[in-house]
Tab-separated table of C-alpha atoms and ligand atoms in Angstrom:
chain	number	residue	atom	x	y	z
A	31	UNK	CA	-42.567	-74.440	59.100
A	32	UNK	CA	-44.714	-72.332	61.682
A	33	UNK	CA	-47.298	-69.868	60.423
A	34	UNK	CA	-45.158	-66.533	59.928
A	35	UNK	CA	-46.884	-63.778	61.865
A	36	UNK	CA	-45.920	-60.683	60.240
A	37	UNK	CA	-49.330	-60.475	58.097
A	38	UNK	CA	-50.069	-59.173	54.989
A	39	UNK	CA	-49.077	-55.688	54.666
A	40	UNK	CA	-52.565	-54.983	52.642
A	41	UNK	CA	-54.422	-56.939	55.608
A	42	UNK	CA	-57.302	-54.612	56.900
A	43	UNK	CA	-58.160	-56.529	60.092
A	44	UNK	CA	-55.255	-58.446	61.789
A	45	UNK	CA	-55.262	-60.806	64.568
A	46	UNK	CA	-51.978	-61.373	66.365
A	47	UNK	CA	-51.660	-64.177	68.788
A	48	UNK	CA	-55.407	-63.298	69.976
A	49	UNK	CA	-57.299	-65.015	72.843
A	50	UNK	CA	-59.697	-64.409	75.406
A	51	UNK	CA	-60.530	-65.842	78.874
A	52	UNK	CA	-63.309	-65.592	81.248
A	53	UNK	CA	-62.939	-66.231	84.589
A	54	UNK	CA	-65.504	-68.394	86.466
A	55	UNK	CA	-66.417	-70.029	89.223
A	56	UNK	CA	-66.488	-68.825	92.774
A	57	UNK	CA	-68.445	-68.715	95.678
A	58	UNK	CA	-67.266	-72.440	96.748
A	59	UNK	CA	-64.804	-73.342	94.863
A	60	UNK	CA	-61.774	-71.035	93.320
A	61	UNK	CA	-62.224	-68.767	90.655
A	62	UNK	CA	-60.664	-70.318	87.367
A	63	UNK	CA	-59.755	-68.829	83.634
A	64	UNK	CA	-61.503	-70.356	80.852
A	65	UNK	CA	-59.943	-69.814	77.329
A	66	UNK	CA	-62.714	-69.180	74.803
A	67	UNK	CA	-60.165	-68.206	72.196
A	68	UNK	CA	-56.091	-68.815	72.258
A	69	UNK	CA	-53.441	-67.400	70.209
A	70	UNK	CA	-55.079	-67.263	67.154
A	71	UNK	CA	-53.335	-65.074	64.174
A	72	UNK	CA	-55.311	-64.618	61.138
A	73	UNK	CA	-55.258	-61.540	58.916
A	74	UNK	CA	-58.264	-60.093	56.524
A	75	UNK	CA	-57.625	-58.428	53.326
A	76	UNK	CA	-59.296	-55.706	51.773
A	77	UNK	CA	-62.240	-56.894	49.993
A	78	UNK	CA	-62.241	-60.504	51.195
A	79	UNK	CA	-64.497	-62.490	53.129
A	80	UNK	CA	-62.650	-65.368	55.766
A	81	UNK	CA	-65.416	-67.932	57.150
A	82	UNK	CA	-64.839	-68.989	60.338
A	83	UNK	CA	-66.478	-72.556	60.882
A	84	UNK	CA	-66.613	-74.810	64.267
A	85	UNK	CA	-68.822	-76.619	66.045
A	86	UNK	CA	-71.007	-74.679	68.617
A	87	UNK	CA	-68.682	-73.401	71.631
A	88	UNK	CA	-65.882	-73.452	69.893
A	89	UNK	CA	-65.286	-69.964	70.074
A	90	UNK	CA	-66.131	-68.676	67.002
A	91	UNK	CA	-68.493	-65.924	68.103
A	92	UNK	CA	-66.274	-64.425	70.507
A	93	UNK	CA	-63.387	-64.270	68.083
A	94	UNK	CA	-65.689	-62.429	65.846
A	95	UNK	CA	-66.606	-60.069	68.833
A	96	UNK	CA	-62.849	-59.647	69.107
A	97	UNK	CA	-61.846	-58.995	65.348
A	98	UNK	CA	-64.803	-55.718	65.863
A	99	UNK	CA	-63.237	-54.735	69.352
A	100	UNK	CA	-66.144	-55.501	70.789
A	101	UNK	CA	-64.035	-57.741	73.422
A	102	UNK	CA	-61.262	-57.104	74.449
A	103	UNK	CA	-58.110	-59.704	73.977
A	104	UNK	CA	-56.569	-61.100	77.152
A	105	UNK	CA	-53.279	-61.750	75.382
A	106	UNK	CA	-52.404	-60.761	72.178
A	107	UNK	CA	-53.840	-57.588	69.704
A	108	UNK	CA	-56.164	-57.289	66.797
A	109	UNK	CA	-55.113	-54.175	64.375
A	110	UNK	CA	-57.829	-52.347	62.139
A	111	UNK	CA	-55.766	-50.516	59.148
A	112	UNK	CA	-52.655	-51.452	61.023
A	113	UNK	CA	-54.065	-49.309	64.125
A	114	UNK	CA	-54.175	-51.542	67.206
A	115	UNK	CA	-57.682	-51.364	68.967
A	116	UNK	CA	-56.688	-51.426	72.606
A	117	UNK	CA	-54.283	-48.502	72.183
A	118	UNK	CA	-57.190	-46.344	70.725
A	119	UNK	CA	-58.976	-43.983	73.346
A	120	UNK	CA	-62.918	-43.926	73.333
A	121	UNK	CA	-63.916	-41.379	71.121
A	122	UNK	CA	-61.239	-42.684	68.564
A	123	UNK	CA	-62.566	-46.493	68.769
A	124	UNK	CA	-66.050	-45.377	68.619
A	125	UNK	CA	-65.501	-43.171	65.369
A	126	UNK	CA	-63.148	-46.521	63.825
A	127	UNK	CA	-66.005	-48.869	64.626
A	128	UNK	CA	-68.320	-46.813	62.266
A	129	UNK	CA	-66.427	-48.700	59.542
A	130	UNK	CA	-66.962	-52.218	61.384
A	131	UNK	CA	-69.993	-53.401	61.369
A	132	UNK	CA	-71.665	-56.840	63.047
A	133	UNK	CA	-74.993	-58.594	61.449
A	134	UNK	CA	-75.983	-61.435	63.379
A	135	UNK	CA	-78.918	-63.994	63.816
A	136	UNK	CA	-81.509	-62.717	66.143
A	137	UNK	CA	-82.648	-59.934	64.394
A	138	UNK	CA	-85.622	-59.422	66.460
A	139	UNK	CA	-83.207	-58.885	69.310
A	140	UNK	CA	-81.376	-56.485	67.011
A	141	UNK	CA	-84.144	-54.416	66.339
A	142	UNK	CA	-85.782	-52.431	68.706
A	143	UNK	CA	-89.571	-53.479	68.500
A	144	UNK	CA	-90.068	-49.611	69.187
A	145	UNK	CA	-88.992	-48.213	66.405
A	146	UNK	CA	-89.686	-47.978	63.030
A	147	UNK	CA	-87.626	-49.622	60.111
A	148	UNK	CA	-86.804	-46.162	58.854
A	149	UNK	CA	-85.276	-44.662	62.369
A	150	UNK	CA	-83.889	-48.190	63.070
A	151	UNK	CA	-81.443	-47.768	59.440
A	152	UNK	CA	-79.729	-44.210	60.786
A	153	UNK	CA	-79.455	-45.996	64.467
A	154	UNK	CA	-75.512	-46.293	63.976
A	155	UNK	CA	-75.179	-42.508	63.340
A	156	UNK	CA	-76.698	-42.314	66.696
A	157	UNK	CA	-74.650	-45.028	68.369
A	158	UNK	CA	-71.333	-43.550	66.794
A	159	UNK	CA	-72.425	-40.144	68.003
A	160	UNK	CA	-72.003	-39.016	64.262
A	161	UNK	CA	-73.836	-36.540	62.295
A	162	UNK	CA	-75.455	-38.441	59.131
A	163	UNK	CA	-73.001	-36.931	56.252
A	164	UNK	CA	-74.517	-35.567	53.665
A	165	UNK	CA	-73.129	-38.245	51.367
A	166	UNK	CA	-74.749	-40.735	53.348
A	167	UNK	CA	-77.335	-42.519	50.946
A	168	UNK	CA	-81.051	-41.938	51.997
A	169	UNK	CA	-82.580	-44.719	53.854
A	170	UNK	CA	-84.457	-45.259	50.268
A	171	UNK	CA	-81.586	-46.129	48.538
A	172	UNK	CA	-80.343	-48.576	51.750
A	173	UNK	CA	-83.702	-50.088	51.138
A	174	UNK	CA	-83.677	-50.678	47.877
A	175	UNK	CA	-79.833	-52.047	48.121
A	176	UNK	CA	-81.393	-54.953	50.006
A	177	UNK	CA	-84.347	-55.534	48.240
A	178	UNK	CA	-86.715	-53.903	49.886
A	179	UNK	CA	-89.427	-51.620	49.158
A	180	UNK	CA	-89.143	-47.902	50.525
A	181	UNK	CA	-92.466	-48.322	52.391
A	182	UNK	CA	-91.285	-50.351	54.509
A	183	UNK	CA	-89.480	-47.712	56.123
A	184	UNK	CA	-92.715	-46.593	57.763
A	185	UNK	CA	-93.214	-50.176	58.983
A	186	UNK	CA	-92.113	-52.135	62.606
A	187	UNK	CA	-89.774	-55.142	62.919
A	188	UNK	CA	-92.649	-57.594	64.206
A	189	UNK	CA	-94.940	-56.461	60.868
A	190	UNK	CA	-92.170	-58.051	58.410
A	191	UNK	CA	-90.892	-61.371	57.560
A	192	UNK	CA	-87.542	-63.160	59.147
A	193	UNK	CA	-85.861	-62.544	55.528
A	194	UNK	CA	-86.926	-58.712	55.670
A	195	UNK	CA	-85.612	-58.191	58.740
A	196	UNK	CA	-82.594	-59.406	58.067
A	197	UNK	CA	-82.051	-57.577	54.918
A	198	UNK	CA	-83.122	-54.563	57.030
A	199	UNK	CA	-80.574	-55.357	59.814
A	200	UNK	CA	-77.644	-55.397	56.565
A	201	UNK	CA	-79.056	-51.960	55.768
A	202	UNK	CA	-78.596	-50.571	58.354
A	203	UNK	CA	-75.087	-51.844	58.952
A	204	UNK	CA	-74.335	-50.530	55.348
A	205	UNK	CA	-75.597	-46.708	56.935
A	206	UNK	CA	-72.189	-45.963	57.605
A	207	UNK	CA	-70.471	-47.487	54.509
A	208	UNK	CA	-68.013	-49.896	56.411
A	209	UNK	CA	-65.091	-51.432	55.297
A	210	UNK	CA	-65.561	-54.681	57.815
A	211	UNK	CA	-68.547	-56.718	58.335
A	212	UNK	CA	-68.693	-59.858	60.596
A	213	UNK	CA	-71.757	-62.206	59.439
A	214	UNK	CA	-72.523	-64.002	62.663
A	215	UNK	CA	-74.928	-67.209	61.339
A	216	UNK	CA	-76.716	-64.439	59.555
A	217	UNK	CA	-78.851	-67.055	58.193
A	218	UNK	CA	-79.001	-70.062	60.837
A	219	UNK	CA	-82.370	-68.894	61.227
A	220	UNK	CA	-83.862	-68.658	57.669
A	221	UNK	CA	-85.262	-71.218	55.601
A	222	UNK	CA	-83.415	-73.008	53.229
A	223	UNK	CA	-84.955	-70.940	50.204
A	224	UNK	CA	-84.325	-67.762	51.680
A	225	UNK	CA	-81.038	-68.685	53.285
A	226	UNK	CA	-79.872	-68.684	49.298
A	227	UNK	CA	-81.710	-64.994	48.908
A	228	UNK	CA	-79.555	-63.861	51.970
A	229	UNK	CA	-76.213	-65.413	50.849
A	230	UNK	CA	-76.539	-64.007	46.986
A	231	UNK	CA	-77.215	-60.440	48.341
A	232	UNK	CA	-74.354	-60.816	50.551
A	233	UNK	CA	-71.930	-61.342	47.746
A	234	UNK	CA	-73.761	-58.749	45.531
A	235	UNK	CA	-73.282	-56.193	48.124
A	236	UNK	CA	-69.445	-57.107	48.948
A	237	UNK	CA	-68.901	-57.225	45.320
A	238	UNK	CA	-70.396	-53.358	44.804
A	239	UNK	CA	-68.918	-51.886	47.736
A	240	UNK	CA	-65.689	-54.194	48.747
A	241	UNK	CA	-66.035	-54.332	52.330
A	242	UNK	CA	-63.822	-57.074	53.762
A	243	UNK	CA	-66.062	-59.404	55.995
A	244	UNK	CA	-66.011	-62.612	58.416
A	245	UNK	CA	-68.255	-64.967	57.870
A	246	UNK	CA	-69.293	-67.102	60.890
A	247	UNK	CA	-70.869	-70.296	60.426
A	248	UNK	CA	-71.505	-74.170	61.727
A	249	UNK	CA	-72.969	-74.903	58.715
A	250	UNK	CA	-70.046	-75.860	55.683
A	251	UNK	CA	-72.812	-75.719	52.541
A	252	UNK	CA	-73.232	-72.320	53.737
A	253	UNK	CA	-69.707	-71.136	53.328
A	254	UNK	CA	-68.541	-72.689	50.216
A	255	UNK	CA	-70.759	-69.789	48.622
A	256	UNK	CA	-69.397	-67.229	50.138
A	257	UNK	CA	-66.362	-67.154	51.398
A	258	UNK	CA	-62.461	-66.775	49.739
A	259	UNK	CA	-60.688	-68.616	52.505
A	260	UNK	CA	-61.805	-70.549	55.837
A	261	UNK	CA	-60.943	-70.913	59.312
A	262	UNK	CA	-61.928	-74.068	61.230
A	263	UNK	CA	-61.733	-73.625	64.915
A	264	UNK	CA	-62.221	-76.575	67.246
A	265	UNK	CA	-62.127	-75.441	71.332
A	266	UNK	CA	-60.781	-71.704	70.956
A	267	UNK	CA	-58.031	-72.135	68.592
A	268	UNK	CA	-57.756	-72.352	64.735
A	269	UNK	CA	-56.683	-75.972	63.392
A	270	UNK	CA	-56.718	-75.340	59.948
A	271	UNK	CA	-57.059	-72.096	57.716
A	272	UNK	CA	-56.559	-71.595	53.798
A	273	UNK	CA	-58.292	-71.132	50.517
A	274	UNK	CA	-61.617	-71.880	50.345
A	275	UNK	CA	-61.817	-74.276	47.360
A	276	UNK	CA	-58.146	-75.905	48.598
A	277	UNK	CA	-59.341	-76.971	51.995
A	278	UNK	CA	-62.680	-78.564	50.507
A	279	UNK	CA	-60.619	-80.109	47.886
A	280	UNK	CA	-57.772	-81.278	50.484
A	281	UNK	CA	-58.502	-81.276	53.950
A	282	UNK	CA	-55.423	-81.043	56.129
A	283	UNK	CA	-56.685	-81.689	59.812
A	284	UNK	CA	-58.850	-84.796	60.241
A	285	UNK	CA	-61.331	-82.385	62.037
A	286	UNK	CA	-61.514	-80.670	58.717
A	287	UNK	CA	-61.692	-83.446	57.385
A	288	UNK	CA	-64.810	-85.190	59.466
A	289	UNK	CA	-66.594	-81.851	58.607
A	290	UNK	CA	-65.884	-81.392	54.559
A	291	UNK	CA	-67.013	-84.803	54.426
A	292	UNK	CA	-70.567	-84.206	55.980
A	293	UNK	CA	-71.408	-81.472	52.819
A	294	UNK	CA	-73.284	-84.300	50.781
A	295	UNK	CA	-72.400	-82.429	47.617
A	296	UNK	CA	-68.894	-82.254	48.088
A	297	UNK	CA	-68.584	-85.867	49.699
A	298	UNK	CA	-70.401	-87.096	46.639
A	299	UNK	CA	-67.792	-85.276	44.052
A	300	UNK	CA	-65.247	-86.316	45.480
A	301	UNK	CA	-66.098	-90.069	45.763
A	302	UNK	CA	-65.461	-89.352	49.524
A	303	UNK	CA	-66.657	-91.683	52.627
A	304	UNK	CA	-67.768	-90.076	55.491
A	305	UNK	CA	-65.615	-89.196	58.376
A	306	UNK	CA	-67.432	-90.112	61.677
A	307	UNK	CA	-66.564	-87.558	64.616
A	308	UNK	CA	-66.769	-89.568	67.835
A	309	UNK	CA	-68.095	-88.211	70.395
A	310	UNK	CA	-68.844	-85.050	71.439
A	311	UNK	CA	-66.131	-81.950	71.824
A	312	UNK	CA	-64.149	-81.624	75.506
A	313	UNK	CA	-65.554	-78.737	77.943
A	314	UNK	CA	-63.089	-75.592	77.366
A	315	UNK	CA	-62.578	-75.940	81.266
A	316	UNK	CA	-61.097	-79.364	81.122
A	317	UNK	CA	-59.094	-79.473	77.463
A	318	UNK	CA	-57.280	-82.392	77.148
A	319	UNK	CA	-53.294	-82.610	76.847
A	320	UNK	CA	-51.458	-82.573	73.308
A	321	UNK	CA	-53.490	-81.853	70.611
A	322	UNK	CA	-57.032	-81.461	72.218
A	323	UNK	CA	-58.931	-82.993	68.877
A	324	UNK	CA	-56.621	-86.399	70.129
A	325	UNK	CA	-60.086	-88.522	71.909
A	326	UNK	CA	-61.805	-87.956	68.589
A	327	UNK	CA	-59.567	-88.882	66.244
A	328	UNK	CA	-59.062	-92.056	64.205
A	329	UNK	CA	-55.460	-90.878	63.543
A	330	UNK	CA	-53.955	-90.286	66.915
A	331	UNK	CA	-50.830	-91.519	67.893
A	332	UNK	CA	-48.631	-91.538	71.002
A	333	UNK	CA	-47.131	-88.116	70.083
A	334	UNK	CA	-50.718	-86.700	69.881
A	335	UNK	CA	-51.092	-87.394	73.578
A	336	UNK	CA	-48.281	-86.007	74.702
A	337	UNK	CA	-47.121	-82.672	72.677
A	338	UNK	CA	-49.589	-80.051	70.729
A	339	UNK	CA	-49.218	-79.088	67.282
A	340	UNK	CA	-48.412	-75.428	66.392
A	341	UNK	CA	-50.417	-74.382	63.814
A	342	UNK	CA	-47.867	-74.791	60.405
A	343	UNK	CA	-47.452	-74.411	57.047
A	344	UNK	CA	-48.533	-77.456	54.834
A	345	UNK	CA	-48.166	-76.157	51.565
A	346	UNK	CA	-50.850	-74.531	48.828
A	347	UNK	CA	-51.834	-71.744	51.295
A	348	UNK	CA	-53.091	-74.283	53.764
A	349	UNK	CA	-51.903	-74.098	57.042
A	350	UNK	CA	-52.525	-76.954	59.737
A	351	UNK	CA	-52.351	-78.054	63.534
A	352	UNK	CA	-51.772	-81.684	63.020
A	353	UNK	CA	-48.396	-83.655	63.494
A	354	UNK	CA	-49.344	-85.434	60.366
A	355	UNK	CA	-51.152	-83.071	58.439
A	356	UNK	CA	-49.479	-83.237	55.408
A	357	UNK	CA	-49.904	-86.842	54.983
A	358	UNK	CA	-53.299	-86.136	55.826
A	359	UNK	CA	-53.974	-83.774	53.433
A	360	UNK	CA	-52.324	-86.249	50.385
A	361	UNK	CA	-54.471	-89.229	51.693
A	362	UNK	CA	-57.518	-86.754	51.660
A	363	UNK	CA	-56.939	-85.825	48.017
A	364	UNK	CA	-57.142	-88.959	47.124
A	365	UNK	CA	-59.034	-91.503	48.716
A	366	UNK	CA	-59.739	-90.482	52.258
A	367	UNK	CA	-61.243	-93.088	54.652
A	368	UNK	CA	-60.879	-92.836	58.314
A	369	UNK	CA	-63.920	-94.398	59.846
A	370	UNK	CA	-66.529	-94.321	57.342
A	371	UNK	CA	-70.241	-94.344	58.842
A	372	UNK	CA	-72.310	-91.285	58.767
A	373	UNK	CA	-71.515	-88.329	60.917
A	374	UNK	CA	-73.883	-87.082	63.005
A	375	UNK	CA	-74.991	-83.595	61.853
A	376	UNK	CA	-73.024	-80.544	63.377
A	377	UNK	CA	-75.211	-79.116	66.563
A	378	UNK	CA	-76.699	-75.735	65.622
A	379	UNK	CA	-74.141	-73.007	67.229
A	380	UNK	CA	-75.951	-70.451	69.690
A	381	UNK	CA	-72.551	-69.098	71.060
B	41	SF4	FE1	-55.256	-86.320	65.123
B	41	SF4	FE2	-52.770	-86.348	66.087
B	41	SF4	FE3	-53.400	-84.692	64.118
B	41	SF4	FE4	-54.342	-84.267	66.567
B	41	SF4	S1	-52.193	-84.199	65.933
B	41	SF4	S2	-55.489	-84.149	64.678
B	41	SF4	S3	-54.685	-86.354	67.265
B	41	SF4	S4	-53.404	-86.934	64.015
């Protein structure tokens, strides 16, 4: 059965079909489109948080650039409270994007070295164009939501720490009170202790004030404290996508699979081997035929060559591209083996 399409009706952020190409090349040789992303569909609900998981390149950043309307789609639409972003003039997508919000890694590129912390926290007022409501809560109160002390206000970005810059960067995406807030590798940069700081405020926050969010992330440890369902992308398109604690448990796609079984916790509980991943992922400009994870995987078969899997249906809320993911997904549950040597770790994304 093929994933249906008509989403949740209490989805908040909906992907239809979404992708995105760049063109490139040139000068000598012909100009060319690359797909970063390709008819994805994935729909947010109200209050959840989806990671989105891939190695680097895989177009996980751009999709997340896409769900804000901060790219446009090349085919396909993303709708924000059922309201589809290309449609919207300026003025109206500048005023909807007050309640969408995007917290990434570099925060000293996301902080103007200029400013202070204080001005820096009412920036997206500015941005918007929107006079700070009165309701808004005083850059005090934003402070102290993260953690921080209210001098700090008076402080620059290069005076604090990489955690307190961070925590001022979610402040200042709370300003405006969103409803949708993409996490791109929010922590990638952090040390381990004060990656776990980051990800516990991150679910203390969502849990007070409900804003759905994306969570993007190479790293797998990360997400399996954050995040309700998952998205695994490999070269533009989602292969597998479902509840969180399913697809650790189960693994449908033997991509999925090669990268549950590289979280040594989860390997370990499960009595799993490790899944090696051979080699490393195809460029996006030369994407090979069938089902593009085919070189890489210990499973492939003639068919895999020759025709790619839609993503479907494989039961428990998982959904799969795989012509045999359902038998992959039983084997997984129970003693999964494919070629069992140690992976080598996941490259750190920078897309
Ligand atoms: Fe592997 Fe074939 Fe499934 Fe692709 S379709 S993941 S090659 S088994």
């Amino acid at each position: 059965m093929s994933v249906d399409r008509r989403m949740s009706v209490d989805a908040l952020v909906e992907a239809r079909g979404v992708g995105r190409s760049f063109s490139v090349g040139g000068w000598l040789g012909a100009r060319r489109a690359i797909a970063a992303v390709g008819h994805v569909d994935l729909a947010i609900r109200r209050g959840e948080t989806l990671a989105i998981v891939g190695e680097s390149g895989c177009g996980k950043s751009t999709l997340g650039r896409l769900l804000l309307g901060l790219e446009r789609p090349t085919q396909g639409q993303v709708l924000f409270d059922g309201r589809d972003l290309a449609g919207l003039g300026e003025r109206r997508l500048r005023h909807l994007r007050a309640r969408m919000q995007l917290v990434f890694q570099n925060t000293l590129a996301a902080l103007d070295p200029r400013m202070t912390i204080g001005q820096q926290i009412l920036e997206p007022f500015r941005i918007h164009r929107m006079d700070v409501p009165a309701s808004a809560p005083p850059i005090e109160q934003l402070l102290a939501d993260v953690g921080l002390a209210p001098a700090l206000a008076e402080r620059f970005p290069h005076q604090l720490s990489g955690g307190q810059r961070q925590r001022v960067v979610m402040a200042r995406a709370l300003a405006t009170e969103p409803d949708f807030v993409v996490f791109d590798e929010p922590v990638s940069a952090l040390d381990v202790s004060v990656q776990a700081q980051i990800i516990a405020l991150i679910r203390s926050l969502q849990h007070q004030r409900g804003f759905a969010s994306v969570f993007i992330s190479h790293d797998l440890r990360v997400v399996r404290h954050i995040a309700d369902r998952i998205a695994v992308m490999y070269l533009g398109r989602v292969v597998e996508e479902g509840p969180i604690a399913k697809v650790f448990a189960a693994p449908a796609h033997p991509y999925t699979r090669a990268l549950v079984s590289s979280v040594p916790r989860v390997a370990l509980g499960a009595r799993r081997q490790r899944v090696r991943l051979a080699g490393e992922p195809p460029s996006p400009a030369a994407i090979p035929a069938g089902c593009p994870f085919h070189p890489r995987c210990a499973l492939a078969q003639d068919v895999c060559r020759r025709d790619r899997p839609a993503l479907a249906v494989v039961g428990g809320g998982q959904s799969a591209a795989c012509h045999f993911a359902a038998t992959a997904a039983e084997d997984a549950a129970i003693t999964p083996t494919l070629v069992p040597t140690d992976p080598p770790p996941l490259r750190q994304a920078h897309a």
